[in-house]
Short mmCIF file of C-alpha atoms in Angstrom, two decimals:
data_model
loop_
_atom_site.label_atom_id
_atom_site.label_comp_id
_atom_site.label_asym_id
_atom_site.label_seq_id
_atom_site.Cartn_x
_atom_site.Cartn_y
_atom_site.Cartn_z
CA MET A 1 -97.11 -91.15 -13.64
CA SER A 2 -93.55 -91.93 -12.80
CA SER A 3 -92.64 -93.50 -9.49
CA VAL A 4 -91.37 -91.19 -6.81
CA VAL A 5 -87.78 -91.20 -5.98
CA ARG A 6 -86.44 -89.88 -2.89
CA SER A 7 -83.93 -90.82 -0.18
CA LYS A 8 -84.96 -93.19 2.50
CA SER A 9 -83.74 -91.12 5.28
CA ILE A 10 -85.95 -88.21 4.10
CA ARG A 11 -89.04 -90.43 3.59
CA CYS A 12 -88.73 -91.66 7.16
CA ALA A 13 -88.09 -88.27 8.55
CA VAL A 14 -91.42 -87.20 7.35
CA VAL A 15 -93.46 -89.75 9.13
CA SER A 16 -92.53 -92.43 11.64
CA ALA A 17 -94.40 -95.59 12.56
CA ALA A 18 -95.80 -93.75 15.77
CA ALA A 19 -96.82 -90.72 13.42
CA VAL A 20 -99.01 -93.17 11.42
CA THR A 21 -100.68 -94.47 14.52
CA LEU A 22 -101.41 -90.98 15.80
CA PHE A 23 -103.00 -89.81 12.40
CA THR A 24 -105.27 -92.89 11.97
CA GLY A 25 -108.80 -92.12 13.04
CA ALA A 26 -108.09 -88.35 13.72
CA CYS A 27 -110.68 -87.10 11.26
CA GLY A 28 -114.43 -87.38 11.00
CA THR A 29 -116.15 -88.80 7.83
CA GLY A 30 -117.61 -86.62 5.21
CA GLY A 31 -120.99 -84.97 5.50
CA ASP A 32 -123.05 -88.14 4.37
CA GLN A 33 -124.86 -88.91 7.61
CA GLY A 34 -128.14 -87.86 6.21
CA GLY A 35 -128.49 -91.11 4.60
CA ASP A 36 -128.05 -92.44 1.02
CA ALA A 37 -128.22 -89.51 -1.31
CA GLY A 38 -127.55 -91.35 -4.50
CA PRO A 39 -124.49 -90.77 -6.85
CA PRO A 40 -122.69 -87.51 -6.56
CA ARG A 41 -124.10 -84.48 -8.52
CA SER A 42 -122.41 -81.63 -10.14
CA GLY A 43 -123.51 -78.07 -9.92
CA GLY A 44 -124.63 -75.62 -7.20
CA THR A 45 -123.21 -73.40 -4.83
CA LEU A 46 -122.01 -74.31 -1.33
CA ARG A 47 -122.65 -71.64 1.40
CA PHE A 48 -119.92 -71.79 4.11
CA SER A 49 -119.61 -69.33 7.08
CA VAL A 50 -116.46 -68.45 9.09
CA ALA A 51 -115.84 -66.18 11.94
CA SER A 52 -113.29 -63.81 10.44
CA ASP A 53 -111.28 -62.45 7.49
CA ALA A 54 -107.66 -62.11 7.67
CA GLY A 55 -107.69 -59.00 5.39
CA CYS A 56 -105.50 -60.87 2.74
CA VAL A 57 -106.34 -63.22 -0.05
CA ASP A 58 -102.85 -64.59 -0.87
CA PRO A 59 -102.52 -68.14 0.56
CA GLN A 60 -98.65 -67.77 0.75
CA GLN A 61 -99.11 -64.98 3.23
CA VAL A 62 -102.26 -66.01 5.26
CA GLY A 63 -102.11 -68.28 8.30
CA SER A 64 -105.83 -67.97 9.47
CA SER A 65 -107.80 -71.08 8.95
CA ASP A 66 -110.92 -68.98 8.33
CA THR A 67 -109.43 -67.54 5.30
CA LEU A 68 -107.54 -70.61 4.13
CA TYR A 69 -110.77 -72.64 3.94
CA SER A 70 -111.31 -70.93 0.62
CA LEU A 71 -107.80 -69.95 -0.54
CA ARG A 72 -106.64 -73.53 -0.28
CA GLU A 73 -108.81 -74.45 -3.12
CA THR A 74 -107.26 -71.87 -5.58
CA VAL A 75 -103.76 -73.22 -5.39
CA ASP A 76 -102.11 -76.55 -5.89
CA SER A 77 -98.84 -77.59 -4.26
CA LEU A 78 -95.83 -79.54 -5.43
CA THR A 79 -96.79 -82.48 -3.15
CA ASP A 80 -99.74 -83.54 -0.94
CA GLN A 81 -99.68 -85.23 2.40
CA ASP A 82 -101.94 -88.09 3.30
CA PRO A 83 -103.95 -87.20 6.36
CA ALA A 84 -104.07 -90.97 7.43
CA THR A 85 -100.58 -91.74 7.36
CA GLY A 86 -98.61 -88.22 7.11
CA ARG A 87 -96.76 -89.58 4.00
CA PRO A 88 -96.04 -87.19 1.04
CA VAL A 89 -97.55 -87.97 -2.37
CA PRO A 90 -97.16 -86.42 -5.81
CA TRP A 91 -99.35 -83.51 -6.87
CA LEU A 92 -97.82 -80.93 -9.30
CA ALA A 93 -94.51 -82.71 -8.90
CA GLN A 94 -94.81 -86.23 -10.27
CA SER A 95 -91.63 -87.23 -8.63
CA TRP A 96 -88.73 -85.76 -6.71
CA GLU A 97 -85.21 -86.55 -5.38
CA VAL A 98 -83.59 -85.25 -2.16
CA SER A 99 -79.91 -84.93 -1.80
CA PRO A 100 -78.21 -87.09 0.86
CA ASP A 101 -77.42 -83.94 2.89
CA ALA A 102 -81.05 -82.66 2.45
CA LYS A 103 -79.68 -79.31 1.07
CA SER A 104 -81.20 -79.66 -2.47
CA PHE A 105 -84.67 -80.94 -3.59
CA THR A 106 -85.23 -81.62 -7.38
CA PHE A 107 -88.77 -81.75 -8.66
CA ARG A 108 -90.00 -83.07 -11.94
CA LEU A 109 -93.27 -81.44 -12.80
CA ARG A 110 -96.29 -82.47 -14.65
CA SER A 111 -96.50 -81.24 -18.11
CA ASP A 112 -100.31 -80.60 -18.30
CA VAL A 113 -100.84 -78.03 -15.74
CA THR A 114 -101.92 -74.42 -16.40
CA PHE A 115 -102.96 -71.47 -14.12
CA SER A 116 -106.22 -69.98 -14.53
CA ASP A 117 -104.84 -67.15 -16.52
CA GLY A 118 -103.78 -69.68 -19.15
CA THR A 119 -100.10 -69.74 -18.42
CA PRO A 120 -98.42 -73.03 -18.06
CA LEU A 121 -96.63 -74.64 -15.00
CA ASN A 122 -93.01 -75.00 -15.44
CA ALA A 123 -89.73 -74.84 -13.74
CA GLN A 124 -89.23 -71.18 -14.28
CA VAL A 125 -92.60 -70.69 -12.37
CA VAL A 126 -91.33 -72.79 -9.49
CA LYS A 127 -88.15 -70.51 -9.50
CA ALA A 128 -90.41 -67.43 -9.61
CA ASN A 129 -92.18 -68.40 -6.57
CA PHE A 130 -89.43 -69.38 -4.37
CA ASP A 131 -87.33 -66.48 -5.28
CA ALA A 132 -90.21 -64.23 -4.16
CA ILE A 133 -91.20 -65.93 -0.94
CA PRO A 134 -88.26 -64.79 1.27
CA LYS A 135 -89.10 -61.02 0.16
CA LEU A 136 -92.60 -61.25 1.44
CA GLY A 137 -93.71 -59.22 4.58
CA ALA A 138 -94.55 -59.92 8.14
CA LEU A 139 -97.67 -61.63 7.27
CA ALA A 140 -95.92 -64.56 5.58
CA ILE A 141 -94.59 -66.20 8.78
CA LEU A 142 -95.20 -69.73 7.62
CA SER A 143 -93.89 -69.55 4.02
CA LYS A 144 -90.75 -67.63 4.89
CA GLY A 145 -90.01 -70.13 7.72
CA PHE A 146 -90.23 -73.02 5.41
CA VAL A 147 -87.58 -71.55 3.20
CA THR A 148 -84.92 -70.31 5.68
CA GLY A 149 -81.50 -70.51 4.17
CA TYR A 150 -82.89 -70.47 0.62
CA VAL A 151 -80.07 -70.19 -1.95
CA GLY A 152 -81.98 -70.32 -5.06
CA THR A 153 -83.84 -72.46 -7.69
CA GLU A 154 -81.99 -73.92 -10.65
CA VAL A 155 -84.05 -74.54 -13.89
CA ILE A 156 -82.62 -77.83 -15.18
CA ASP A 157 -85.10 -78.01 -17.99
CA GLU A 158 -88.62 -77.03 -18.69
CA HIS A 159 -90.23 -79.45 -16.07
CA THR A 160 -87.41 -79.83 -13.64
CA ALA A 161 -86.42 -77.54 -10.92
CA LYS A 162 -83.77 -77.98 -8.28
CA ILE A 163 -84.22 -75.99 -4.93
CA THR A 164 -81.24 -75.41 -2.92
CA PHE A 165 -80.56 -74.49 0.75
CA GLU A 166 -77.44 -73.22 2.64
CA GLN A 167 -77.96 -75.85 5.25
CA PRO A 168 -79.94 -79.24 5.49
CA ASN A 169 -83.67 -78.45 5.39
CA ALA A 170 -85.27 -81.88 6.08
CA GLN A 171 -88.55 -80.51 6.91
CA PHE A 172 -88.89 -78.73 3.48
CA LEU A 173 -90.54 -81.75 1.77
CA GLN A 174 -93.48 -81.66 4.10
CA ALA A 175 -93.68 -78.05 3.87
CA THR A 176 -94.18 -78.17 -0.08
CA SER A 177 -97.65 -79.88 0.64
CA THR A 178 -99.06 -76.79 2.52
CA ALA A 179 -101.03 -73.92 1.06
CA ALA A 180 -98.16 -71.47 2.27
CA LEU A 181 -96.07 -72.94 -0.49
CA GLY A 182 -98.98 -73.40 -2.95
CA LEU A 183 -97.79 -72.14 -6.33
CA ILE A 184 -99.07 -68.98 -8.03
CA SER A 185 -98.53 -67.40 -11.45
CA THR A 186 -95.23 -65.76 -12.31
CA ALA A 187 -96.92 -62.44 -12.88
CA ASP A 188 -98.42 -62.59 -9.40
CA ALA A 189 -95.17 -63.64 -7.82
CA ALA A 190 -93.75 -60.35 -9.09
CA LYS A 191 -96.14 -58.26 -7.44
CA THR A 192 -95.67 -56.53 -4.15
CA PRO A 193 -97.02 -58.32 -0.98
CA GLN A 194 -99.60 -55.67 -0.68
CA GLN A 195 -100.87 -55.98 -4.14
CA ARG A 196 -101.20 -59.73 -3.60
CA CYS A 197 -103.07 -59.36 -0.36
CA SER A 198 -105.73 -57.00 -1.69
CA ASP A 199 -106.13 -58.29 -5.26
CA GLY A 200 -105.65 -61.95 -4.80
CA VAL A 201 -103.48 -64.31 -6.98
CA ILE A 202 -103.81 -66.61 -9.72
CA GLY A 203 -103.28 -70.27 -8.92
CA SER A 204 -103.79 -73.62 -10.72
CA GLY A 205 -106.21 -75.01 -8.31
CA PRO A 206 -109.71 -76.40 -8.94
CA PHE A 207 -111.36 -73.11 -7.85
CA MET A 208 -110.75 -69.48 -8.76
CA LEU A 209 -111.06 -66.30 -6.66
CA SER A 210 -113.82 -64.68 -8.14
CA LYS A 211 -114.92 -62.09 -5.47
CA TYR A 212 -113.63 -60.66 -2.25
CA VAL A 213 -115.33 -58.04 -0.04
CA PRO A 214 -112.88 -57.45 2.99
CA ASN A 215 -114.55 -58.49 6.34
CA GLN A 216 -117.71 -59.76 4.45
CA SER A 217 -117.04 -62.69 2.03
CA ILE A 218 -114.94 -64.53 -0.36
CA THR A 219 -116.35 -66.32 -3.30
CA ILE A 220 -114.56 -68.74 -5.40
CA SER A 221 -115.64 -70.48 -8.70
CA LYS A 222 -114.96 -73.82 -10.25
CA ARG A 223 -112.00 -74.07 -12.82
CA VAL A 224 -113.36 -75.33 -15.96
CA GLY A 225 -111.05 -77.79 -17.47
CA TYR A 226 -109.04 -78.69 -14.37
CA GLY A 227 -107.49 -82.07 -14.53
CA TRP A 228 -104.39 -82.47 -12.25
CA GLY A 229 -105.68 -82.98 -8.69
CA SER A 230 -104.12 -84.71 -5.85
CA PRO A 231 -104.20 -88.47 -5.97
CA LEU A 232 -105.71 -88.45 -2.42
CA TRP A 233 -108.90 -86.82 -3.97
CA SER A 234 -111.80 -89.35 -4.79
CA LYS A 235 -112.96 -87.40 -8.10
CA GLN A 236 -110.66 -86.86 -11.00
CA GLY A 237 -111.03 -83.76 -12.99
CA GLU A 238 -113.08 -80.75 -12.24
CA ALA A 239 -114.77 -80.07 -8.83
CA TYR A 240 -118.54 -80.90 -8.39
CA LEU A 241 -119.44 -77.53 -6.91
CA ASP A 242 -119.80 -74.65 -9.42
CA SER A 243 -118.96 -72.03 -6.58
CA ILE A 244 -118.38 -71.75 -2.93
CA GLU A 245 -119.41 -68.61 -0.90
CA PHE A 246 -117.57 -68.03 2.36
CA THR A 247 -119.48 -65.46 4.34
CA VAL A 248 -117.90 -63.95 7.65
CA ILE A 249 -120.32 -64.05 10.49
CA PRO A 250 -118.55 -63.18 13.83
CA GLU A 251 -121.25 -64.65 16.18
CA SER A 252 -121.06 -68.37 16.71
CA GLY A 253 -124.89 -68.66 17.57
CA VAL A 254 -125.73 -67.03 14.32
CA ARG A 255 -123.54 -69.24 12.26
CA ALA A 256 -125.07 -72.37 14.03
CA GLY A 257 -128.76 -70.99 13.66
CA SER A 258 -128.19 -70.32 9.97
CA VAL A 259 -127.16 -73.97 9.36
CA GLN A 260 -130.00 -75.27 11.48
CA SER A 261 -132.36 -73.18 9.33
CA ARG A 262 -130.76 -74.09 6.21
CA GLN A 263 -129.67 -70.73 5.08
CA LEU A 264 -126.09 -72.05 5.20
CA ASP A 265 -124.69 -75.44 4.36
CA VAL A 266 -121.47 -75.28 6.60
CA ALA A 267 -120.38 -73.46 9.40
CA THR A 268 -117.11 -73.49 11.45
CA GLY A 269 -115.76 -72.11 14.88
CA LEU A 270 -118.62 -73.55 16.95
CA GLY A 271 -118.64 -73.98 20.60
CA ARG A 272 -120.05 -76.52 23.15
CA ALA A 273 -123.37 -74.41 23.58
CA ASP A 274 -124.03 -74.74 19.90
CA GLU A 275 -124.02 -78.50 19.77
CA ALA A 276 -127.37 -79.69 21.25
CA GLY A 277 -129.48 -77.42 18.86
CA LEU A 278 -127.35 -78.61 15.82
CA LYS A 279 -127.77 -82.22 16.56
CA ALA A 280 -131.52 -82.08 17.26
CA SER A 281 -131.96 -80.51 13.84
CA GLY A 282 -130.21 -83.23 11.99
CA ILE A 283 -126.91 -81.37 11.41
CA SER A 284 -123.63 -83.43 11.36
CA LEU A 285 -120.72 -82.28 13.30
CA LEU A 286 -117.29 -83.13 11.62
CA THR A 287 -114.28 -82.76 13.71
CA ARG A 288 -110.58 -83.33 13.46
CA SER A 289 -107.90 -82.52 15.87
CA HIS A 290 -105.17 -80.32 14.45
CA PRO A 291 -101.53 -81.46 14.36
CA GLY A 292 -98.94 -78.79 15.23
CA ALA A 293 -98.70 -76.31 18.01
CA VAL A 294 -101.62 -75.92 20.58
CA PHE A 295 -103.64 -73.03 21.65
CA ASN A 296 -101.77 -71.11 24.18
CA LEU A 297 -101.42 -67.95 26.29
CA GLY A 298 -98.29 -66.57 24.46
CA LEU A 299 -96.12 -64.48 26.79
CA ASN A 300 -93.86 -61.58 25.79
CA ASN A 301 -90.83 -62.57 27.41
CA SER A 302 -89.23 -59.27 26.96
CA ARG A 303 -91.72 -57.54 29.33
CA PRO A 304 -89.97 -56.78 32.67
CA ILE A 305 -92.63 -58.86 34.75
CA LEU A 306 -92.33 -61.80 32.34
CA ARG A 307 -88.62 -61.87 32.21
CA ASP A 308 -88.63 -63.74 35.42
CA VAL A 309 -89.16 -67.52 34.63
CA GLN A 310 -90.61 -68.01 38.17
CA VAL A 311 -93.62 -65.69 37.21
CA ARG A 312 -94.13 -67.60 34.05
CA LYS A 313 -94.04 -70.95 35.81
CA ALA A 314 -96.53 -69.69 38.42
CA ILE A 315 -98.83 -68.66 35.75
CA GLN A 316 -98.47 -72.00 33.96
CA ALA A 317 -99.16 -73.93 37.17
CA ALA A 318 -102.36 -71.81 37.98
CA VAL A 319 -104.26 -72.69 34.59
CA ASP A 320 -106.80 -75.42 35.00
CA ARG A 321 -106.97 -76.58 31.34
CA ARG A 322 -109.51 -79.39 31.72
CA GLN A 323 -111.86 -76.83 33.38
CA VAL A 324 -111.47 -74.60 30.21
CA VAL A 325 -111.92 -77.47 27.90
CA GLU A 326 -115.07 -78.75 29.48
CA ALA A 327 -116.73 -75.38 29.96
CA VAL A 328 -115.89 -73.80 26.64
CA PHE A 329 -114.89 -75.97 23.95
CA ALA A 330 -116.82 -78.62 21.69
CA SER A 331 -117.28 -82.06 22.89
CA GLY A 332 -114.12 -84.33 22.00
CA THR A 333 -111.59 -81.30 22.65
CA VAL A 334 -108.83 -82.13 24.81
CA PRO A 335 -106.52 -80.12 27.21
CA ALA A 336 -103.08 -79.48 26.05
CA THR A 337 -100.53 -81.98 27.23
CA GLY A 338 -97.40 -80.55 25.72
CA ILE A 339 -96.72 -77.62 23.28
CA LEU A 340 -97.51 -79.98 20.38
CA SER A 341 -100.84 -81.57 19.85
CA HIS A 342 -100.95 -85.46 20.35
CA THR A 343 -101.55 -85.99 16.49
CA THR A 344 -98.23 -84.29 15.46
CA PRO A 345 -95.20 -86.56 14.65
CA GLY A 346 -92.66 -86.18 17.44
CA TYR A 347 -95.19 -85.25 20.02
CA THR A 348 -93.90 -85.53 23.64
CA ASP A 349 -96.27 -85.91 26.58
CA LEU A 350 -95.47 -83.27 29.20
CA SER A 351 -98.74 -83.32 30.96
CA ALA A 352 -96.69 -83.63 34.33
CA ASP A 353 -95.20 -80.25 33.83
CA LEU A 354 -98.56 -78.71 32.90
CA ALA A 355 -100.45 -80.12 35.98
CA LEU A 356 -102.66 -77.79 37.91
CA ASP A 357 -100.91 -76.96 41.12
CA VAL A 358 -102.22 -73.63 42.68
CA ALA A 359 -100.08 -74.08 46.00
CA ARG A 360 -97.19 -74.35 43.87
CA SER A 361 -98.06 -71.22 41.74
CA LYS A 362 -98.54 -69.10 44.96
CA SER A 363 -95.32 -70.38 46.45
CA LEU A 364 -93.36 -69.57 43.14
CA LEU A 365 -94.83 -65.89 43.30
CA ASP A 366 -94.06 -65.62 47.03
CA ALA A 367 -90.65 -66.48 46.36
CA ALA A 368 -90.18 -64.00 43.57
CA GLY A 369 -91.17 -61.28 45.85
CA TRP A 370 -94.71 -60.71 44.63
CA GLN A 371 -97.05 -60.07 47.71
CA ILE A 372 -100.73 -60.04 47.78
CA GLY A 373 -102.33 -56.59 47.99
CA GLY A 374 -105.57 -55.46 49.47
CA ASP A 375 -107.54 -56.01 46.28
CA GLY A 376 -106.19 -59.62 46.12
CA ILE A 377 -103.72 -58.60 43.30
CA ARG A 378 -99.93 -59.06 44.04
CA ARG A 379 -97.50 -56.26 44.01
CA LYS A 380 -93.75 -55.81 44.08
CA ASP A 381 -91.91 -52.61 44.41
CA GLY A 382 -95.12 -50.78 43.87
CA THR A 383 -95.74 -52.65 40.54
CA ARG A 384 -99.16 -54.54 40.20
CA LEU A 385 -98.75 -57.97 38.78
CA SER A 386 -101.08 -57.04 35.96
CA LEU A 387 -100.85 -58.20 32.31
CA THR A 388 -102.71 -57.13 29.23
CA VAL A 389 -103.58 -60.06 27.01
CA VAL A 390 -104.78 -59.42 23.51
CA TRP A 391 -107.23 -61.53 21.66
CA PHE A 392 -108.84 -61.78 18.36
CA ASN A 393 -112.60 -62.44 17.77
CA ASN A 394 -112.00 -65.34 15.21
CA SER A 395 -113.58 -67.87 17.42
CA GLN A 396 -116.53 -67.86 19.59
CA ASN A 397 -114.52 -69.85 22.33
CA THR A 398 -111.90 -67.26 22.61
CA ARG A 399 -113.55 -64.68 25.00
CA ALA A 400 -114.99 -67.46 27.15
CA ALA A 401 -111.76 -69.25 27.47
CA LEU A 402 -109.86 -66.20 28.44
CA GLU A 403 -112.30 -65.05 30.85
CA LEU A 404 -111.98 -68.33 32.70
CA VAL A 405 -108.30 -68.29 32.66
CA GLN A 406 -108.57 -64.64 33.95
CA GLN A 407 -110.66 -66.09 36.87
CA GLN A 408 -108.09 -68.92 37.54
CA LEU A 409 -105.04 -66.50 37.62
CA LYS A 410 -106.92 -64.10 39.99
CA VAL A 411 -107.05 -66.80 42.60
CA VAL A 412 -103.18 -66.81 42.80
CA GLY A 413 -103.09 -62.78 42.61
CA VAL A 414 -102.41 -62.22 38.79
CA GLU A 415 -104.67 -59.82 37.10
CA LEU A 416 -105.38 -60.21 33.42
CA GLN A 417 -106.84 -57.39 31.49
CA LEU A 418 -108.25 -58.49 28.14
CA GLN A 419 -108.06 -56.39 24.89
CA GLU A 420 -109.83 -57.36 21.70
CA LEU A 421 -108.47 -56.63 18.38
CA GLN A 422 -109.22 -57.24 14.77
CA VAL A 423 -107.61 -60.05 13.04
CA THR A 424 -106.32 -57.60 10.43
CA GLN A 425 -104.29 -55.83 13.31
CA PHE A 426 -102.34 -59.10 13.95
CA PRO A 427 -99.08 -58.30 11.70
CA ALA A 428 -98.72 -54.78 13.31
CA LEU A 429 -99.01 -56.10 16.77
CA ILE A 430 -96.42 -58.79 16.25
CA GLY A 431 -94.08 -56.25 14.66
CA SER A 432 -94.49 -53.79 17.58
CA GLY A 433 -94.37 -56.27 20.39
CA ASP A 434 -97.07 -54.14 22.31
CA PHE A 435 -98.59 -56.90 24.32
CA ASP A 436 -98.02 -58.76 27.44
CA GLY A 437 -99.94 -61.89 26.58
CA LEU A 438 -101.34 -62.98 23.29
CA TRP A 439 -104.17 -65.69 23.06
CA GLY A 440 -103.56 -68.08 20.06
CA GLY A 441 -100.16 -69.40 19.08
CA ASP A 442 -101.56 -72.57 17.41
CA LEU A 443 -99.94 -73.41 14.14
CA SER A 444 -101.37 -76.30 12.16
CA ARG A 445 -98.69 -78.37 10.53
CA ALA A 446 -98.11 -82.10 10.46
CA ASP A 447 -94.64 -81.72 11.35
CA PRO A 448 -92.69 -80.74 14.73
CA ASP A 449 -90.81 -77.98 12.72
CA CYS A 450 -93.68 -75.65 13.50
CA LEU A 451 -91.79 -75.18 16.80
CA ARG A 452 -88.82 -73.42 14.81
CA THR A 453 -91.52 -71.11 13.18
CA LEU A 454 -92.96 -70.01 16.40
CA TYR A 455 -89.98 -70.11 18.85
CA SER A 456 -86.72 -69.64 17.04
CA THR A 457 -85.09 -66.23 17.67
CA GLN A 458 -83.82 -66.43 14.25
CA GLN A 459 -87.40 -66.45 12.80
CA VAL A 460 -90.19 -63.85 13.64
CA ASN A 461 -89.77 -64.38 17.40
CA ALA A 462 -93.31 -62.93 18.04
CA TYR A 463 -92.89 -63.85 21.91
CA ARG A 464 -89.47 -61.96 22.14
CA LEU A 465 -87.57 -65.01 23.47
CA PRO A 466 -84.03 -64.44 24.50
CA PRO A 467 -81.29 -66.43 22.44
CA SER A 468 -80.69 -69.75 24.07
CA GLU A 469 -79.82 -73.39 23.41
CA LEU A 470 -83.43 -73.88 22.04
CA ASP A 471 -82.43 -71.97 18.98
CA GLY A 472 -79.61 -74.69 18.29
CA LEU A 473 -81.90 -77.41 18.87
CA LEU A 474 -84.60 -76.07 16.41
CA THR A 475 -82.07 -75.48 13.77
CA ALA A 476 -80.57 -78.95 14.26
CA GLN A 477 -83.81 -80.80 14.13
CA ALA A 478 -84.85 -79.18 10.84
CA ALA A 479 -81.72 -80.11 9.37
CA GLU A 480 -81.58 -83.68 10.59
CA ALA A 481 -82.87 -86.14 8.08
CA ASP A 482 -82.23 -89.26 10.18
CA PRO A 483 -85.56 -89.52 12.26
CA VAL A 484 -83.73 -91.64 15.07
CA LYS A 485 -81.33 -88.67 15.56
CA ARG A 486 -84.00 -85.91 14.95
CA ALA A 487 -86.44 -87.45 17.66
CA PRO A 488 -84.36 -86.34 20.78
CA LEU A 489 -83.71 -82.78 19.27
CA VAL A 490 -87.54 -82.38 18.88
CA GLU A 491 -88.32 -83.80 22.30
CA GLN A 492 -85.60 -81.41 24.05
CA ALA A 493 -86.99 -78.52 22.25
CA GLN A 494 -90.49 -79.17 23.50
CA GLN A 495 -89.24 -79.61 27.01
CA LEU A 496 -87.33 -76.12 26.88
CA VAL A 497 -90.50 -74.39 25.67
CA VAL A 498 -92.78 -76.05 28.41
CA ARG A 499 -90.27 -75.94 31.21
CA ASN A 500 -89.33 -72.35 30.59
CA ALA A 501 -92.98 -71.43 30.24
CA TYR A 502 -92.18 -69.33 27.32
CA VAL A 503 -95.87 -69.68 26.46
CA ILE A 504 -98.59 -71.37 28.42
CA PRO A 505 -100.21 -74.20 26.49
CA VAL A 506 -103.90 -74.58 27.14
CA VAL A 507 -105.86 -76.63 24.70
CA GLU A 508 -105.46 -78.57 21.44
CA LEU A 509 -107.16 -76.92 18.40
CA GLU A 510 -109.98 -78.99 17.03
CA THR A 511 -111.80 -78.27 13.76
CA VAL A 512 -115.49 -78.47 14.16
CA LEU A 513 -117.76 -78.21 11.31
CA ALA A 514 -121.57 -78.25 11.24
CA ALA A 515 -122.70 -79.68 7.84
CA ALA A 516 -126.32 -79.74 6.65
CA PRO A 517 -127.61 -83.25 5.50
CA THR A 518 -127.43 -81.89 1.91
CA VAL A 519 -123.66 -81.71 1.96
CA HIS A 520 -121.62 -84.85 1.03
CA GLY A 521 -117.93 -85.63 0.52
CA LEU A 522 -116.61 -82.98 2.77
CA THR A 523 -113.35 -84.20 4.36
CA PHE A 524 -110.03 -82.83 5.91
CA GLU A 525 -106.54 -82.63 4.72
CA SER A 526 -103.46 -83.28 6.74
CA SER A 527 -103.50 -79.92 8.53
CA SER A 528 -107.29 -80.30 9.41
CA ARG A 529 -108.54 -77.72 6.96
CA THR A 530 -111.17 -78.75 4.56
CA ARG A 531 -111.00 -80.54 1.10
CA LEU A 532 -113.84 -79.21 -1.14
CA HIS A 533 -112.92 -80.66 -4.44
CA ASP A 534 -114.95 -83.80 -3.83
CA THR A 535 -117.72 -81.88 -1.97
CA TRP A 536 -121.19 -81.82 -3.54
CA ARG A 537 -124.77 -80.93 -2.58
CA SER A 538 -127.95 -82.92 -2.97
#
């Protein structure tokens, strides 16, 4: 494999020395706590349970971790990102060059890669993929955001592709390591977004999609002859497992109980109440804090009540994050201390701005003209200070967390009405903007550019932010290749999001997996999703 060639400034922009420190030690070990199981064995089926189904089996369009646990295994990426250091490493691209202005990225591809339909990977496939991504629909928030300003892809020769943008796009190299930019076959890139979602896509990954039953299960099968895995994997060639079955089980207690009884091998989306029983039965709990944006109460800033920054700040000051974490989430989870998690390169500690201060919250609402009514809920000009918050049942913790926030806000006279929707309704909800608040807003990405995806008015703008100086900062940081110059832009952007209370940060997202003693080699990638190529069962 030839050496990787890239500009020094881009390399540094992807990860700083501070980021290396933050990544180190973030992930648990593989599921080998059951003792010495001997050498790895090939074969068998891993039974993996998740809480929800996104209703789409195209990794370029799906953002839900529950679905990406499976789909990540079906596609390879141009690069990979070391979860311990944040550094990019070769994968499908054996080397790359970045122009000094960070507007063009030239990738030299491996020549031995094929998709599971037998077609080869070449520069024309790369062009077909990146030409199609800007045309995807509302689901493809991540992939479309990564290629903002895309001009085109030039086929230099059979195995060399040059991708060009209108403006500097320093974040793009890290983006090429994500599942959202995982490559699919030319034939699938030409299909409509709806066809790709319902039928699935052909990738070059170590597993293939073999069966999809909406809201029930996804099954992937080993790709025979696979031989171009990431250098970060411990096993070369084919995966150990013959297949992996991902079953949708909405109830956390049922998922936990199924692992305890050994009906399942792995379960995710577990809460604090599940821990004691799992540990008592010899189940390993593997955890890793997600880099990127934290779980938050996202506010629709276009709503009449929420246009007032004083109201938003009052809500922010009334939330007791530590109480939510300690009452609801798994051990080791930490309260949000900013809009980015502490494992994200460029993270800024804004805990002072997020301190619980009930007296300040009440004072802000008083000053904004909201007076306490007879039922304890504030009113102004005949309007109740009542907000409808939408949530999706893709985590056992969500309802309990929101109900606790609901109680906390009632103390200062704010009413939250909670509305549950299915995960498949998310795109329509974002498109309509028919909500006051939206629980979630987390975006796992080991780069602070996730802020641009979520909060730039030039992107999807799910929270209906008004145009402001934040847009310029987010655009500038994405274009800045010099890490020294990028850092203050990222810091200022975080400060604006938090100090304007555009959303209300609550808790850092933590992946918690329960793994039976028979599961080995289960690890995490840089976005805190699973790596399953090296996983095996004893």
